[in-house]
mmCIF file of C-alpha atoms and ligand atoms in Angstrom:
data_model
loop_
_atom_site.group_PDB
_atom_site.id
_atom_site.type_symbol
_atom_site.label_atom_id
_atom_site.label_comp_id
_atom_site.label_asym_id
_atom_site.label_seq_id
_atom_site.Cartn_x
_atom_site.Cartn_y
_atom_site.Cartn_z
ATOM 1 C CA MET A 1 18.086 14.109 3.989
ATOM 2 C CA ALA A 2 19.915 11.133 5.506
ATOM 3 C CA ALA A 3 21.373 11.795 8.932
ATOM 4 C CA ASP A 4 24.380 10.232 10.622
ATOM 5 C CA SER A 5 23.754 6.749 11.892
ATOM 6 C CA PRO A 6 22.806 6.471 15.564
ATOM 7 C CA PHE A 7 24.377 3.001 15.649
ATOM 8 C CA ARG A 8 27.937 2.097 16.544
ATOM 9 C CA PRO A 9 29.981 1.783 13.326
ATOM 10 C CA GLU A 10 30.880 -1.825 14.164
ATOM 11 C CA ILE A 11 27.372 -3.011 15.057
ATOM 12 C CA VAL A 12 27.394 -5.730 12.351
ATOM 13 C CA LYS A 13 31.174 -6.111 12.114
ATOM 14 C CA GLY A 14 32.279 -9.525 10.901
ATOM 15 C CA LYS A 15 28.825 -10.412 9.623
ATOM 16 C CA VAL A 16 28.077 -11.375 6.043
ATOM 17 C CA ALA A 17 24.872 -10.144 4.428
ATOM 18 C CA LEU A 18 23.244 -11.308 1.203
ATOM 19 C CA LEU A 19 20.637 -8.991 -0.287
ATOM 20 C CA THR A 20 18.308 -9.737 -3.171
ATOM 21 C CA GLY A 21 17.420 -6.569 -5.016
ATOM 22 C CA GLY A 22 20.442 -5.241 -3.168
ATOM 23 C CA ALA A 23 21.995 -3.322 -6.053
ATOM 24 C CA SER A 24 19.345 -0.645 -6.483
ATOM 25 C CA GLY A 25 16.649 1.306 -4.682
ATOM 26 C CA ILE A 26 15.882 0.470 -1.067
ATOM 27 C CA GLY A 27 17.996 -2.695 -1.356
ATOM 28 C CA TYR A 28 21.105 -0.697 -2.210
ATOM 29 C CA GLY A 29 20.419 1.751 0.625
ATOM 30 C CA ILE A 30 20.382 -1.220 2.994
ATOM 31 C CA SER A 31 23.550 -2.724 1.462
ATOM 32 C CA LEU A 32 25.356 0.574 1.925
ATOM 33 C CA GLU A 33 24.476 0.988 5.603
ATOM 34 C CA LEU A 34 25.127 -2.664 6.476
ATOM 35 C CA GLY A 35 28.522 -2.242 4.786
ATOM 36 C CA LYS A 36 29.271 1.037 6.564
ATOM 37 C CA HIS A 37 28.511 -0.716 9.848
ATOM 38 C CA GLY A 38 31.017 -3.489 9.300
ATOM 39 C CA ALA A 39 29.275 -6.195 7.252
ATOM 40 C CA SER A 40 30.604 -7.815 4.107
ATOM 41 C CA ILE A 41 28.032 -7.560 1.342
ATOM 42 C CA ALA A 42 26.818 -9.949 -1.357
ATOM 43 C CA LEU A 43 24.333 -8.449 -3.813
ATOM 44 C CA MET A 44 21.943 -10.271 -6.072
ATOM 45 C CA GLY A 45 20.044 -8.549 -8.852
ATOM 46 C CA ARG A 46 18.748 -9.321 -12.314
ATOM 47 C CA ARG A 47 20.696 -6.678 -14.229
ATOM 48 C CA LYS A 48 24.410 -7.451 -14.328
ATOM 49 C CA HIS A 49 25.547 -3.894 -15.086
ATOM 50 C CA ILE A 50 23.568 -2.538 -12.123
ATOM 51 C CA VAL A 51 24.998 -5.235 -9.838
ATOM 52 C CA ASP A 52 28.541 -4.548 -11.077
ATOM 53 C CA SER A 53 28.178 -0.835 -10.555
ATOM 54 C CA ALA A 54 26.768 -1.283 -7.024
ATOM 55 C CA VAL A 55 29.636 -3.611 -6.116
ATOM 56 C CA SER A 56 32.164 -1.052 -7.400
ATOM 57 C CA SER A 57 30.523 1.729 -5.384
ATOM 58 C CA LEU A 58 30.633 -0.325 -2.188
ATOM 59 C CA ARG A 59 34.245 -1.354 -2.770
ATOM 60 C CA SER A 60 35.221 2.275 -3.388
ATOM 61 C CA LEU A 61 34.094 2.919 0.191
ATOM 62 C CA GLY A 62 36.245 0.065 1.469
ATOM 63 C CA ILE A 63 33.290 -2.297 1.934
ATOM 64 C CA PRO A 64 34.027 -5.927 0.962
ATOM 65 C CA ALA A 65 31.422 -6.692 -1.708
ATOM 66 C CA ILE A 66 30.584 -9.255 -4.385
ATOM 67 C CA GLY A 67 27.680 -9.499 -6.792
ATOM 68 C CA PHE A 68 25.558 -12.138 -8.505
ATOM 69 C CA ALA A 69 23.416 -11.495 -11.541
ATOM 70 C CA GLY A 70 20.346 -13.634 -11.060
ATOM 71 C CA ASP A 71 16.598 -13.839 -10.648
ATOM 72 C CA VAL A 72 14.971 -15.031 -7.422
ATOM 73 C CA ARG A 73 12.411 -16.852 -9.589
ATOM 74 C CA ASN A 74 15.163 -19.149 -10.763
ATOM 75 C CA GLY A 75 16.099 -21.726 -8.130
ATOM 76 C CA GLU A 76 19.564 -22.220 -9.625
ATOM 77 C CA ASP A 77 20.305 -18.493 -9.449
ATOM 78 C CA ALA A 78 19.176 -18.431 -5.819
ATOM 79 C CA ALA A 79 21.381 -21.389 -4.904
ATOM 80 C CA ARG A 80 24.345 -19.922 -6.794
ATOM 81 C CA ALA A 81 24.077 -16.629 -4.899
ATOM 82 C CA VAL A 82 23.864 -18.308 -1.486
ATOM 83 C CA GLU A 83 26.621 -20.841 -2.187
ATOM 84 C CA GLY A 84 28.817 -18.200 -3.855
ATOM 85 C CA THR A 85 28.442 -15.890 -0.855
ATOM 86 C CA VAL A 86 29.531 -18.573 1.594
ATOM 87 C CA LYS A 87 32.317 -19.712 -0.699
ATOM 88 C CA HIS A 88 33.673 -16.166 -0.929
ATOM 89 C CA PHE A 89 33.125 -14.883 2.608
ATOM 90 C CA GLY A 90 33.061 -18.175 4.531
ATOM 91 C CA ARG A 91 29.682 -17.665 6.193
ATOM 92 C CA LEU A 92 26.242 -16.064 5.968
ATOM 93 C CA ASP A 93 24.602 -14.126 8.807
ATOM 94 C CA ILE A 94 21.973 -11.860 7.314
ATOM 95 C CA LEU A 95 19.607 -12.460 4.407
ATOM 96 C CA VAL A 96 17.599 -9.469 3.188
ATOM 97 C CA ASN A 97 14.854 -10.266 0.698
ATOM 98 C CA ALA A 98 14.358 -6.943 -1.050
ATOM 99 C CA ALA A 99 13.695 -8.109 -4.627
ATOM 100 C CA ALA A 100 10.171 -7.190 -5.678
ATOM 101 C CA GLY A 101 8.018 -6.609 -8.717
ATOM 102 C CA ASN A 102 5.222 -4.117 -9.013
ATOM 103 C CA PHE A 103 3.111 -2.215 -11.499
ATOM 104 C CA LEU A 104 -0.246 -0.522 -11.283
ATOM 105 C CA THR A 105 -3.141 -2.222 -13.007
ATOM 106 C CA PRO A 106 -6.885 -2.524 -12.567
ATOM 107 C CA ALA A 107 -7.644 -6.088 -11.458
ATOM 108 C CA GLU A 108 -9.662 -6.919 -14.559
ATOM 109 C CA HIS A 109 -6.761 -5.953 -16.828
ATOM 110 C CA LEU A 110 -4.281 -8.138 -14.972
ATOM 111 C CA SER A 111 -3.730 -11.542 -16.561
ATOM 112 C CA PRO A 112 -3.322 -14.576 -14.313
ATOM 113 C CA ASN A 113 0.264 -14.685 -15.518
ATOM 114 C CA GLY A 114 0.778 -11.075 -14.445
ATOM 115 C CA PHE A 115 -0.589 -11.978 -11.006
ATOM 116 C CA LYS A 116 1.642 -15.049 -10.861
ATOM 117 C CA THR A 117 4.719 -13.070 -11.947
ATOM 118 C CA VAL A 118 4.556 -10.855 -8.868
ATOM 119 C CA MET A 119 3.663 -13.753 -6.567
ATOM 120 C CA ASP A 120 6.702 -15.593 -7.957
ATOM 121 C CA ILE A 121 9.112 -12.711 -7.402
ATOM 122 C CA ASP A 122 7.890 -11.499 -4.007
ATOM 123 C CA ALA A 123 6.475 -14.549 -2.243
ATOM 124 C CA VAL A 124 7.990 -17.630 -3.897
ATOM 125 C CA GLY A 125 11.308 -15.830 -4.407
ATOM 126 C CA THR A 126 11.479 -14.938 -0.719
ATOM 127 C CA PHE A 127 10.767 -18.513 0.282
ATOM 128 C CA THR A 128 13.316 -19.866 -2.207
ATOM 129 C CA MET A 129 16.067 -17.651 -0.816
ATOM 130 C CA CYS A 130 15.212 -18.546 2.776
ATOM 131 C CA HIS A 131 15.147 -22.218 1.840
ATOM 132 C CA GLU A 132 18.597 -22.025 0.243
ATOM 133 C CA ALA A 133 20.077 -20.003 3.111
ATOM 134 C CA VAL A 134 18.771 -21.851 6.169
ATOM 135 C CA LYS A 135 21.623 -24.331 6.427
ATOM 136 C CA TYR A 136 24.095 -21.476 6.753
ATOM 137 C CA LEU A 137 21.977 -19.237 8.975
ATOM 138 C CA LYS A 138 21.070 -21.787 11.606
ATOM 139 C CA ARG A 139 22.912 -22.017 14.908
ATOM 140 C CA GLY A 140 25.805 -24.418 14.377
ATOM 141 C CA GLY A 141 25.362 -24.180 10.595
ATOM 142 C CA GLU A 142 28.214 -24.378 8.134
ATOM 143 C CA GLY A 143 30.694 -21.525 8.651
ATOM 144 C CA ARG A 144 29.329 -20.501 12.060
ATOM 145 C CA ASP A 145 31.341 -20.624 15.275
ATOM 146 C CA PRO A 146 29.771 -22.813 17.972
ATOM 147 C CA SER A 147 29.251 -19.699 20.113
ATOM 148 C CA ASP A 148 27.395 -17.813 17.336
ATOM 149 C CA ALA A 149 23.662 -17.287 17.562
ATOM 150 C CA GLY A 150 21.615 -18.089 14.491
ATOM 151 C CA GLY A 151 21.421 -15.507 11.717
ATOM 152 C CA ALA A 152 18.701 -13.060 10.770
ATOM 153 C CA ILE A 153 16.314 -12.828 7.853
ATOM 154 C CA ILE A 154 14.640 -9.542 6.927
ATOM 155 C CA ASN A 155 11.809 -9.607 4.402
ATOM 156 C CA ILE A 156 10.893 -6.309 2.765
ATOM 157 C CA SER A 157 7.123 -6.124 2.662
ATOM 158 C CA ALA A 158 4.466 -3.393 2.314
ATOM 159 C CA THR A 159 1.303 -2.135 3.992
ATOM 160 C CA LEU A 160 -0.937 -2.496 0.924
ATOM 161 C CA HIS A 161 -2.709 -5.560 2.256
ATOM 162 C CA TYR A 162 -3.514 -4.182 5.735
ATOM 163 C CA THR A 163 -6.650 -2.712 4.222
ATOM 164 C CA ALA A 164 -6.934 -2.842 0.436
ATOM 165 C CA SER A 165 -5.081 -0.947 -2.267
ATOM 166 C CA TRP A 166 -6.240 0.300 -5.619
ATOM 167 C CA TYR A 167 -4.693 -1.368 -8.661
ATOM 168 C CA GLN A 168 -2.262 -3.577 -6.754
ATOM 169 C CA ILE A 169 -4.209 -6.765 -6.158
ATOM 170 C CA HIS A 170 -1.168 -8.849 -7.136
ATOM 171 C CA VAL A 171 1.265 -7.075 -4.835
ATOM 172 C CA SER A 172 -1.197 -6.993 -1.934
ATOM 173 C CA ALA A 173 -1.610 -10.758 -2.204
ATOM 174 C CA ALA A 174 2.136 -11.310 -2.554
ATOM 175 C CA LYS A 175 3.061 -9.154 0.436
ATOM 176 C CA ALA A 176 0.378 -10.788 2.572
ATOM 177 C CA ALA A 177 2.101 -14.061 1.734
ATOM 178 C CA VAL A 178 5.503 -12.577 2.601
ATOM 179 C CA ASP A 179 4.250 -11.479 6.035
ATOM 180 C CA SER A 180 2.859 -14.947 6.574
ATOM 181 C CA LEU A 181 6.242 -16.473 5.664
ATOM 182 C CA THR A 182 7.893 -14.113 8.136
ATOM 183 C CA ARG A 183 5.697 -15.350 10.982
ATOM 184 C CA SER A 184 5.826 -19.051 10.100
ATOM 185 C CA LEU A 185 9.597 -19.078 9.642
ATOM 186 C CA ALA A 186 10.059 -17.055 12.841
ATOM 187 C CA LEU A 187 8.143 -19.747 14.671
ATOM 188 C CA GLU A 188 9.780 -22.784 13.068
ATOM 189 C CA TRP A 189 13.321 -21.552 12.574
ATOM 190 C CA GLY A 190 13.365 -19.447 15.723
ATOM 191 C CA THR A 191 12.462 -22.551 17.696
ATOM 192 C CA ASP A 192 14.633 -25.049 15.859
ATOM 193 C CA TYR A 193 17.575 -22.969 14.683
ATOM 194 C CA ASP A 194 17.745 -19.686 16.641
ATOM 195 C CA ILE A 195 17.183 -17.734 13.415
ATOM 196 C CA ARG A 196 15.207 -14.517 13.786
ATOM 197 C CA VAL A 197 12.884 -13.701 10.907
ATOM 198 C CA ASN A 198 11.379 -10.231 10.676
ATOM 199 C CA GLY A 199 9.992 -7.899 8.059
ATOM 200 C CA ILE A 200 9.922 -4.212 7.268
ATOM 201 C CA ALA A 201 6.995 -2.546 5.531
ATOM 202 C CA PRO A 202 8.276 0.702 4.014
ATOM 203 C CA GLY A 203 6.089 3.621 3.042
ATOM 204 C CA PRO A 204 6.919 5.686 -0.052
ATOM 205 C CA ILE A 205 10.687 6.125 -0.148
ATOM 206 C CA GLN A 206 12.046 8.894 -2.320
ATOM 207 C CA ASP A 207 14.344 8.181 -5.267
ATOM 208 C CA THR A 208 13.116 4.621 -5.726
ATOM 209 C CA ALA A 209 11.319 2.765 -8.506
ATOM 210 C CA GLY A 210 8.464 2.234 -6.043
ATOM 211 C CA VAL A 211 7.703 5.956 -5.913
ATOM 212 C CA THR A 212 8.403 6.555 -9.604
ATOM 213 C CA LYS A 213 6.187 3.680 -10.700
ATOM 214 C CA LEU A 214 3.451 3.687 -8.102
ATOM 215 C CA VAL A 215 2.773 7.004 -6.427
ATOM 216 C CA LEU A 216 0.076 8.808 -8.355
ATOM 217 C CA PRO A 217 0.803 12.554 -8.582
ATOM 218 C CA ASN A 218 -2.466 13.750 -7.069
ATOM 219 C CA ILE A 219 -2.367 11.520 -4.003
ATOM 220 C CA THR A 220 1.252 12.299 -3.229
ATOM 221 C CA LYS A 221 1.724 13.504 0.347
ATOM 222 C CA GLN A 222 -1.991 14.175 0.804
ATOM 223 C CA ASN A 223 -3.200 13.253 4.295
ATOM 224 C CA HIS A 224 0.181 11.851 5.185
ATOM 225 C CA PRO A 225 0.779 12.077 8.953
ATOM 226 C CA LEU A 226 4.422 13.113 8.679
ATOM 227 C CA PHE A 227 3.810 14.843 5.335
ATOM 228 C CA ARG A 228 6.948 13.651 3.616
ATOM 229 C CA PHE A 229 8.517 10.689 1.866
ATOM 230 C CA GLY A 230 10.957 8.494 3.691
ATOM 231 C CA ASP A 231 14.600 7.988 2.795
ATOM 232 C CA LYS A 232 16.367 4.727 2.039
ATOM 233 C CA TRP A 233 18.314 5.522 5.195
ATOM 234 C CA ASP A 234 15.123 5.137 7.267
ATOM 235 C CA ILE A 235 14.700 1.582 6.038
ATOM 236 C CA ALA A 236 18.400 0.807 6.381
ATOM 237 C CA MET A 237 18.419 1.924 10.046
ATOM 238 C CA SER A 238 15.471 -0.385 10.720
ATOM 239 C CA VAL A 239 17.345 -3.257 9.101
ATOM 240 C CA LEU A 240 20.382 -2.511 11.261
ATOM 241 C CA TYR A 241 18.182 -2.671 14.341
ATOM 242 C CA LEU A 242 16.500 -5.931 13.356
ATOM 243 C CA ALA A 243 19.619 -7.646 11.995
ATOM 244 C CA SER A 244 21.977 -6.727 14.830
ATOM 245 C CA ASP A 245 22.004 -7.607 18.502
ATOM 246 C CA ALA A 246 19.956 -4.439 19.110
ATOM 247 C CA GLY A 247 16.960 -6.478 17.944
ATOM 248 C CA LYS A 248 17.960 -9.809 19.481
ATOM 249 C CA PHE A 249 14.568 -10.344 21.143
ATOM 250 C CA VAL A 250 12.539 -9.343 18.088
ATOM 251 C CA ASN A 251 11.222 -12.232 16.026
ATOM 252 C CA GLY A 252 8.249 -12.650 13.711
ATOM 253 C CA THR A 253 7.259 -9.014 13.453
ATOM 254 C CA THR A 254 6.911 -6.783 10.430
ATOM 255 C CA MET A 255 7.907 -3.269 11.377
ATOM 256 C CA VAL A 256 6.022 -0.548 9.546
ATOM 257 C CA VAL A 257 8.365 2.298 8.586
ATOM 258 C CA ASP A 258 6.096 4.705 6.763
ATOM 259 C CA GLY A 259 5.607 7.739 8.982
ATOM 260 C CA GLY A 260 2.116 6.454 9.772
ATOM 261 C CA GLN A 261 1.001 6.652 6.156
ATOM 262 C CA TRP A 262 -1.018 3.448 6.129
ATOM 263 C CA LEU A 263 -3.255 4.949 8.818
ATOM 264 C CA SER A 264 -4.012 7.950 6.623
ATOM 265 C CA LYS A 265 -7.546 8.863 5.747
ATOM 266 C CA PRO A 266 -9.149 12.012 4.435
ATOM 267 C CA ARG A 267 -10.071 14.522 7.132
ATOM 268 C CA SER A 268 -13.852 14.770 7.159
ATOM 269 C CA LEU A 269 -13.985 18.180 8.887
ATOM 270 C CA GLY A 270 -11.482 20.976 9.424
ATOM 271 C CA LYS A 271 -10.250 21.611 12.992
ATOM 272 C CA ASP A 272 -12.172 24.904 13.390
ATOM 273 C CA GLN A 273 -15.339 23.366 11.991
ATOM 274 C CA VAL A 274 -15.177 20.413 14.335
ATOM 275 C CA LYS A 275 -14.581 22.721 17.299
ATOM 276 C CA GLN A 276 -17.688 24.786 16.490
ATOM 277 C CA LEU A 277 -19.822 21.761 15.753
ATOM 278 C CA SER A 278 -18.741 19.991 18.876
ATOM 279 C CA LYS A 279 -19.667 22.988 21.020
ATOM 280 C CA VAL A 280 -23.152 23.191 19.511
ATOM 281 C CA VAL A 281 -23.800 19.476 19.829
ATOM 282 C CA GLU A 282 -22.513 19.390 23.395
ATOM 283 C CA LYS A 283 -24.659 22.406 24.382
ATOM 284 C CA ARG A 284 -27.784 20.837 22.898
ATOM 285 C CA SER A 285 -27.039 17.555 24.568
ATOM 286 C CA ARG A 286 -26.658 19.144 28.034
ATOM 287 C CA GLU A 287 -29.759 21.295 27.654
ATOM 288 C CA ALA A 288 -32.000 18.463 26.573
ATOM 289 C CA PRO A 289 -34.303 17.096 29.263
ATOM 290 C CA VAL A 290 -33.376 13.658 30.556
ATOM 291 C CA GLY A 291 -35.090 10.893 28.636
ATOM 292 C CA VAL A 292 -35.284 12.720 25.281
ATOM 293 C CA PRO A 293 -34.362 10.204 22.571
ATOM 294 C CA LYS A 294 -30.994 10.864 20.903
ATOM 295 C CA SER A 295 -32.712 11.298 17.528
ATOM 296 C CA LYS A 296 -34.540 14.403 18.855
ATOM 297 C CA LEU A 297 -31.401 16.191 20.064
HETATM 298 N N1 LIG B 1 0.019 -4.108 -16.448
HETATM 299 C C1 LIG B 1 -0.581 -5.302 -16.579
HETATM 300 N N2 LIG B 1 0.102 -6.472 -16.771
HETATM 301 C C2 LIG B 1 1.453 -6.393 -16.784
HETATM 302 C C3 LIG B 1 2.140 -5.175 -16.627
HETATM 303 C C4 LIG B 1 1.367 -3.990 -16.464
HETATM 304 N N3 LIG B 1 1.944 -2.792 -16.295
HETATM 305 N N4 LIG B 1 3.485 -5.429 -16.679
HETATM 306 C C5 LIG B 1 3.620 -6.773 -16.851
HETATM 307 N N5 LIG B 1 2.391 -7.339 -16.903
HETATM 308 C C6 LIG B 1 2.119 -8.751 -17.144
HETATM 309 C C7 LIG B 1 2.543 -9.127 -18.520
HETATM 310 O O1 LIG B 1 1.536 -8.778 -19.477
HETATM 311 C C8 LIG B 1 2.745 -10.623 -18.403
HETATM 312 O O2 LIG B 1 1.529 -11.326 -18.428
HETATM 313 P P1 LIG B 1 1.007 -12.075 -19.802
HETATM 314 O O3 LIG B 1 2.054 -13.098 -20.118
HETATM 315 O O4 LIG B 1 -0.302 -12.683 -19.430
HETATM 316 O O5 LIG B 1 0.888 -11.001 -20.826
HETATM 317 C C9 LIG B 1 3.287 -10.764 -17.001
HETATM 318 O O6 LIG B 1 2.909 -9.569 -16.289
HETATM 319 C C10 LIG B 1 4.792 -10.890 -16.977
HETATM 320 O O7 LIG B 1 5.333 -9.767 -17.652
HETATM 321 P P2 LIG B 1 6.861 -9.716 -18.122
HETATM 322 O O8 LIG B 1 7.122 -8.361 -18.676
HETATM 323 O O9 LIG B 1 7.147 -10.898 -18.990
HETATM 324 O O10 LIG B 1 7.610 -9.946 -16.733
HETATM 325 P P3 LIG B 1 9.111 -9.666 -16.369
HETATM 326 O O11 LIG B 1 9.551 -10.841 -15.613
HETATM 327 O O12 LIG B 1 9.933 -9.246 -17.534
HETATM 328 O O13 LIG B 1 8.999 -8.364 -15.429
HETATM 329 C C11 LIG B 1 7.695 -7.211 -13.762
HETATM 330 C C12 LIG B 1 8.495 -8.442 -14.127
HETATM 331 C C13 LIG B 1 6.462 -7.143 -14.653
HETATM 332 C C14 LIG B 1 7.277 -7.309 -12.305
HETATM 333 C C15 LIG B 1 8.498 -5.901 -14.001
HETATM 334 O O14 LIG B 1 7.697 -4.806 -13.659
HETATM 335 C C16 LIG B 1 9.773 -5.859 -13.200
HETATM 336 O O15 LIG B 1 10.750 -6.431 -13.611
HETATM 337 N N6 LIG B 1 9.781 -5.207 -12.039
HETATM 338 C C17 LIG B 1 10.953 -5.158 -11.143
HETATM 339 C C18 LIG B 1 11.181 -3.792 -10.651
HETATM 340 C C19 LIG B 1 10.030 -3.250 -9.866
HETATM 341 O O16 LIG B 1 8.883 -3.428 -10.187
HETATM 342 N N7 LIG B 1 10.327 -2.508 -8.853
HETATM 343 C C20 LIG B 1 9.299 -1.882 -8.071
HETATM 344 C C21 LIG B 1 9.359 -2.342 -6.687
HETATM 345 S S1 LIG B 1 8.145 -1.502 -5.737
#
């Protein structure tokens, strides 16, 4: 259940945000909260009717919004969305790369083109958008006041690649590349242009394609530290923190927002069992004469 925002309603007032994948799922949740906190919103998504409907919903709440039907794999679409945003709103302050592709497949059943498809959407698409947007995001860039800091980029990532994930070799590789882009761009563009580049790695977020497509029924919620799914709101609040002045000293990090899920592992012993066992082992250990090898305890 989404709570009220802890942020001031004007925390991103006057800023313009462009979001890929911003018309549905986590992307729309972010668009909504950025809009509610004062930003003007440009959405990019592949399906025109979904983009149109998201734009209408935002406008019905009084949020200035425009939409672009396009694919981040197509350089012309990417350029059109960035240029169209600046043409309409006069500037660009926040780029959120939320477009992603995913499906479950054993590695040996994934064709090289299937692997490439997800790399192209997640990794190359993220770079393409950043590349198109940099001239507007940089300090002193077109549309920016001389007193403005550089803009912010937020890349939506994952935790799949921190260890290894079953049946998602393509996405693990793509998100590892996204995190690498986040760090490299934070270094180069933070230094040269005062642009902050950060990422967010969401856990399973309810009411999204990610959960519908990827969360297998029998592993759902098992061993999950906070024992629940997240909300789009949880990711949106993290974006507000990273994209606003609240996060002005944060650069090059990917914030994990998953309730600790990526740390999850099966419990090898129950609490009562471990308590009993520990007592026995400790007793034996204290009673054993000094010098007895550990293997004899
Ligand atoms: N298992 C194995 N391979 C698959 C697959 C699956 N479930 N789905 C697609 N592929 C392969 C295709 O076979 C094809 O490879 P081939 O040419 O060697 O046969 C390749 O991936 C491209 O598939 P195609 O359907 O042409 O791609 P698309 O551009 O229409 O769709 C996807 C892109 C596949 C990523 C699609 O799932 C998508 O659009 N996803 C966006 C939404 C999403 O996934 N959201 C979840 C975010 S967590």
